[in-house]
XYZ file of C-alpha atoms in Angstrom:
99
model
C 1.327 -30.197 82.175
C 4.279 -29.518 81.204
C 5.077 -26.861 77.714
C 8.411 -26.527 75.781
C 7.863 -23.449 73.204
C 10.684 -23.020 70.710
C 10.710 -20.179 67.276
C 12.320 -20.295 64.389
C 10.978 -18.081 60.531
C 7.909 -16.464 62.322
C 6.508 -19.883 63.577
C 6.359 -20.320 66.834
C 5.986 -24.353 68.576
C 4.264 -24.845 71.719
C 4.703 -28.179 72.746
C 2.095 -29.842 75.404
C 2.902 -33.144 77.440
C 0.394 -34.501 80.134
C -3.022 -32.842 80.866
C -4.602 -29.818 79.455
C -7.632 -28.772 81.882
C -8.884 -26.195 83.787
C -6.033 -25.964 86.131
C -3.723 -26.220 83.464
C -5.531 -24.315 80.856
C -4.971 -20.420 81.973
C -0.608 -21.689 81.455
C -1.223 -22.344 77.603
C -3.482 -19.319 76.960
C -0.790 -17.305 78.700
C 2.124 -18.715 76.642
C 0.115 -18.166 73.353
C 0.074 -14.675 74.480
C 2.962 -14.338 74.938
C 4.581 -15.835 71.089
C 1.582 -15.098 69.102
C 2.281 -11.522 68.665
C 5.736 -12.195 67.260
C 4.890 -14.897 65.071
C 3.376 -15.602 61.874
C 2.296 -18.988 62.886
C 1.770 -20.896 65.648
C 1.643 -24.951 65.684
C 0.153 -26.404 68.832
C 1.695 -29.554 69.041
C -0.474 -32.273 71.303
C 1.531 -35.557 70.509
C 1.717 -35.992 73.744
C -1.133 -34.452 75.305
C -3.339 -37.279 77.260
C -6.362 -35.596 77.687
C -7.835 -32.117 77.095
C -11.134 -30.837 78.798
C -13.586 -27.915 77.861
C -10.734 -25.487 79.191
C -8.289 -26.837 76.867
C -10.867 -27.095 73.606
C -11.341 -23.491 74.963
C -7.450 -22.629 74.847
C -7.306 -24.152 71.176
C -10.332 -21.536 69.908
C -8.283 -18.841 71.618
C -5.140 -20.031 69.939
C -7.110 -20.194 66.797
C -8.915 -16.745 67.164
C -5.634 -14.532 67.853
C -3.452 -16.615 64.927
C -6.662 -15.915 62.681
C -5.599 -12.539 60.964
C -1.656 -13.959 60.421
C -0.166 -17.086 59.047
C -2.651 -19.614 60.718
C -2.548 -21.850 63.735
C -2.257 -25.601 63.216
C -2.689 -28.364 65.585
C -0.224 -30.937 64.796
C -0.285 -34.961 66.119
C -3.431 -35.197 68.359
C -4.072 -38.445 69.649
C -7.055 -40.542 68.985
C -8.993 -39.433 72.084
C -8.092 -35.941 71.654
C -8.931 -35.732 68.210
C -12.236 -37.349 68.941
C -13.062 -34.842 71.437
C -11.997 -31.978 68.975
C -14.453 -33.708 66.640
C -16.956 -33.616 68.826
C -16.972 -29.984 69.388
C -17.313 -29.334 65.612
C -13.899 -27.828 66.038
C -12.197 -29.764 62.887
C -14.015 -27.462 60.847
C -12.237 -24.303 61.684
C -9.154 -25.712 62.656
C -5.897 -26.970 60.764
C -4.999 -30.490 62.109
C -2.428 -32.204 61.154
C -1.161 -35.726 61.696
């Protein structure tokens, strides 16, 4: 996995390419600690994330949970299998996708 975070008017992007699992996982959480304090918002974007486990769904409630109080977290271009499993945790109603 590889992440590319960049900040510009309180919103902080973390951008995700390859795998987001539980080796992978404990990177992301640590890198939205690390911006979410001095941001607003924070947009996850998963364009080109190819597959996301329970770790990862995990690291998008924690992204969620510490952006909750502030601006808002968003997850922005999910593919169609990574959307599906977001669906499938009942996660799309608590979270802001977009396309």
């Amino acid at each position: 996995m590889n992440l590319k975070t960049t900040a510009e008017n309180n919103t902080a992007t973390i951008a995700i390419d390859g795998r987001l699992d539980t080796m992978t996982s404990p990177e992301l959480i640590a890198e939205i600690g690390k911006v979410a304090p001095a941001n607003d918002k924070l947009i996850l974007d998963v364009s080109r994330l190819e597959y996301i486990s329970s770790a990862g769904v995990r690291a998008l409630v924690t992204a969620h949970k510490q952006m909750a109080k502030k601006g808002g977290f968003t997850v922005k271009s999910p593919s169609k299998n990574v959307l599906e499993i977001i669906k499938l945790t009942g996660l799309t109603a608590i979270l802001n996708i977009q396309d």
